[in-house]
Amino acid sequence: GQQLNQSPQSMFIQEGEDVSMNCTSSSIFNTWLWYKQEPGEGPVLLIALYKAGELTSNGRLTAQFGITRKDSFLNISASIPSDVGIYFCAGQSKPGASGSRLTFGEGTQLTVNP
Amino acid sequence: SQTIHQWPATLVQPVGSPLSLECTVEGTSNPNLYWYRQAAGRGLQLLFYSVGIGQISSEVPQNLSASRPQDRQFILSSKKLLLSDSGFYLCASGKQSYSYEQYFGPGTRLTVT
């Protein structure tokens, strides 16, 4: 089946630093989504990307849909302690496929030291 | 916007006992519904999805089953739990359109002892 390679697996940063993480695939995706999950809670959708080359921001978060359609990037600027959590990328590769299933990356665990 | 409810929030069950987890959705109609399992806080494994009442697709062979008795109700069940069924179970809802966004519930933490 399809796989998304998400990196890094974990990050330990100081408050105020910028963060970058990415997802790559050997297959083309038509939609990229980025989620954040805090301990004991369900993932929350942060950003959705639908066009190759698209760059979308949500506050201090910026995500890009790679031009090759095989990758996506998430950047967090000026990190704060509440940015702690696991960030997941997800992709959809088959428009109209039954159930609109997503493929998820394994997540990036972000720790922010005050 | 959609709101997904799950209960119970936590559950401790002995091996061999039955299971029923419930998910209900507000704020949308005719959604696609999904059950995921997450082990050790990483990686979401899709277990079942449903595109309509009574329509269930299973992604992996397992000890669990799912049902959708109403448009916005999705139930995850087992007749006899195994230790390996422990995990964090998440219900998600998505629109039946070209928007592939899925919205997750708060999850149920299941511990099988």
mmCIF file of N, CA and C in Angstrom, chain B residues 5-43:
data_model
loop_
_atom_site.group_PDB
_atom_site.id
_atom_site.type_symbol
_atom_site.label_atom_id
_atom_site.label_comp_id
_atom_site.label_asym_id
_atom_site.label_seq_id
_atom_site.Cartn_x
_atom_site.Cartn_y
_atom_site.Cartn_z
ATOM 1 N N HIS B 5 -18.646 13.084 18.711
ATOM 2 C CA HIS B 5 -18.685 12.644 20.102
ATOM 3 C C HIS B 5 -18.303 11.169 20.164
ATOM 4 N N GLN B 6 -17.518 10.808 21.177
ATOM 5 C CA GLN B 6 -17.173 9.415 21.399
ATOM 6 C C GLN B 6 -17.366 9.081 22.875
ATOM 7 N N TRP B 7 -17.853 7.892 23.127
ATOM 8 C CA TRP B 7 -17.899 7.412 24.505
ATOM 9 C C TRP B 7 -17.816 5.910 24.542
ATOM 10 N N PRO B 8 -17.266 5.382 25.642
ATOM 11 C CA PRO B 8 -16.754 6.164 26.767
ATOM 12 C C PRO B 8 -15.402 6.795 26.439
ATOM 13 N N ALA B 9 -14.918 7.650 27.315
ATOM 14 C CA ALA B 9 -13.611 8.258 27.111
ATOM 15 C C ALA B 9 -12.498 7.277 27.443
ATOM 16 N N THR B 10 -12.695 6.490 28.483
ATOM 17 C CA THR B 10 -11.733 5.458 28.862
ATOM 18 C C THR B 10 -12.495 4.200 29.238
ATOM 19 N N LEU B 11 -11.809 3.068 29.054
ATOM 20 C CA LEU B 11 -12.454 1.791 29.307
ATOM 21 C C LEU B 11 -11.387 0.764 29.661
ATOM 22 N N VAL B 12 -11.611 0.033 30.728
ATOM 23 C CA VAL B 12 -10.731 -1.072 31.105
ATOM 24 C C VAL B 12 -11.580 -2.330 31.100
ATOM 25 N N GLN B 13 -11.200 -3.286 30.273
ATOM 26 C CA GLN B 13 -11.995 -4.495 30.095
ATOM 27 C C GLN B 13 -11.105 -5.723 30.211
ATOM 28 N N PRO B 14 -11.609 -6.828 30.774
ATOM 29 C CA PRO B 14 -10.825 -8.059 30.827
ATOM 30 C C PRO B 14 -10.814 -8.768 29.478
ATOM 31 N N VAL B 15 -9.759 -9.548 29.262
ATOM 32 C CA VAL B 15 -9.682 -10.378 28.064
ATOM 33 C C VAL B 15 -10.915 -11.274 27.974
ATOM 34 N N GLY B 16 -11.458 -11.384 26.771
ATOM 35 C CA GLY B 16 -12.616 -12.241 26.556
ATOM 36 C C GLY B 16 -13.954 -11.561 26.734
ATOM 37 N N SER B 17 -13.955 -10.331 27.212
ATOM 38 C CA SER B 17 -15.222 -9.612 27.408
ATOM 39 C C SER B 17 -15.623 -8.919 26.111
ATOM 40 N N PRO B 18 -16.908 -8.546 25.973
ATOM 41 C CA PRO B 18 -17.360 -7.849 24.764
ATOM 42 C C PRO B 18 -17.018 -6.357 24.823
ATOM 43 N N LEU B 19 -17.132 -5.716 23.652
ATOM 44 C CA LEU B 19 -16.799 -4.302 23.541
ATOM 45 C C LEU B 19 -17.843 -3.598 22.681
ATOM 46 N N SER B 20 -18.191 -2.399 23.089
ATOM 47 C CA SER B 20 -19.003 -1.548 22.237
ATOM 48 C C SER B 20 -18.576 -0.111 22.453
ATOM 49 N N LEU B 21 -18.035 0.505 21.407
ATOM 50 C CA LEU B 21 -17.659 1.916 21.431
ATOM 51 C C LEU B 21 -18.575 2.659 20.470
ATOM 52 N N GLU B 22 -19.021 3.835 20.892
ATOM 53 C CA GLU B 22 -19.978 4.567 20.085
ATOM 54 C C GLU B 22 -19.434 5.919 19.648
ATOM 55 N N CYS B 23 -19.810 6.287 18.437
ATOM 56 C CA CYS B 23 -19.418 7.563 17.863
ATOM 57 C C CYS B 23 -20.656 8.191 17.246
ATOM 58 N N THR B 24 -20.917 9.447 17.559
ATOM 59 C CA THR B 24 -22.007 10.173 16.908
ATOM 60 C C THR B 24 -21.485 11.500 16.386
ATOM 61 N N VAL B 25 -22.104 11.956 15.315
ATOM 62 C CA VAL B 25 -21.651 13.155 14.620
ATOM 63 C C VAL B 25 -22.773 14.175 14.581
ATOM 64 N N GLU B 26 -22.426 15.425 14.823
ATOM 65 C CA GLU B 26 -23.374 16.537 14.708
ATOM 66 C C GLU B 26 -22.872 17.525 13.664
ATOM 67 N N GLY B 27 -23.800 18.247 13.064
ATOM 68 C CA GLY B 27 -23.418 19.348 12.196
ATOM 69 C C GLY B 27 -23.211 18.992 10.745
ATOM 70 N N THR B 28 -23.540 17.761 10.365
ATOM 71 C CA THR B 28 -23.411 17.360 8.984
ATOM 72 C C THR B 28 -24.362 16.197 8.726
ATOM 73 N N SER B 29 -24.644 15.934 7.466
ATOM 74 C CA SER B 29 -25.493 14.794 7.143
ATOM 75 C C SER B 29 -24.787 13.942 6.094
ATOM 76 N N ASN B 30 -25.104 12.651 6.118
ATOM 77 C CA ASN B 30 -24.547 11.696 5.166
ATOM 78 C C ASN B 30 -23.014 11.743 5.107
ATOM 79 N N PRO B 31 -22.360 11.732 6.260
ATOM 80 C CA PRO B 31 -20.891 11.793 6.227
ATOM 81 C C PRO B 31 -20.283 10.435 5.924
ATOM 82 N N ASN B 32 -19.020 10.443 5.481
ATOM 83 C CA ASN B 32 -18.200 9.236 5.558
ATOM 84 C C ASN B 32 -17.718 9.129 6.999
ATOM 85 N N LEU B 33 -17.728 7.915 7.541
ATOM 86 C CA LEU B 33 -17.289 7.717 8.917
ATOM 87 C C LEU B 33 -16.162 6.701 8.964
ATOM 88 N N TYR B 34 -15.263 6.889 9.917
ATOM 89 C CA TYR B 34 -14.046 6.079 9.990
ATOM 90 C C TYR B 34 -13.753 5.705 11.436
ATOM 91 N N TRP B 35 -13.230 4.491 11.623
ATOM 92 C CA TRP B 35 -12.650 4.083 12.900
ATOM 93 C C TRP B 35 -11.153 3.854 12.686
ATOM 94 N N TYR B 36 -10.342 4.498 13.530
ATOM 95 C CA TYR B 36 -8.899 4.317 13.535
ATOM 96 C C TYR B 36 -8.466 3.784 14.909
ATOM 97 N N ARG B 37 -7.339 3.090 14.897
ATOM 98 C CA ARG B 37 -6.691 2.709 16.154
ATOM 99 C C ARG B 37 -5.287 3.289 16.155
ATOM 100 N N GLN B 38 -4.899 3.795 17.318
ATOM 101 C CA GLN B 38 -3.576 4.377 17.471
ATOM 102 C C GLN B 38 -2.882 3.705 18.635
ATOM 103 N N ALA B 39 -1.714 3.152 18.386
ATOM 104 C CA ALA B 39 -0.927 2.497 19.426
ATOM 105 C C ALA B 39 0.202 3.419 19.844
ATOM 106 N N ALA B 40 0.424 3.509 21.140
ATOM 107 C CA ALA B 40 1.577 4.227 21.695
ATOM 108 C C ALA B 40 1.702 5.647 21.158
ATOM 109 N N GLY B 41 0.576 6.316 20.896
ATOM 110 C CA GLY B 41 0.598 7.719 20.491
ATOM 111 C C GLY B 41 1.167 7.993 19.123
ATOM 112 N N ARG B 42 1.391 6.981 18.315
ATOM 113 C CA ARG B 42 1.954 7.199 16.991
ATOM 114 C C ARG B 42 1.219 6.369 15.963
ATOM 115 N N GLY B 43 1.093 6.838 14.762
ATOM 116 C CA GLY B 43 0.559 6.043 13.668
ATOM 117 C C GLY B 43 -0.912 5.749 13.793
#
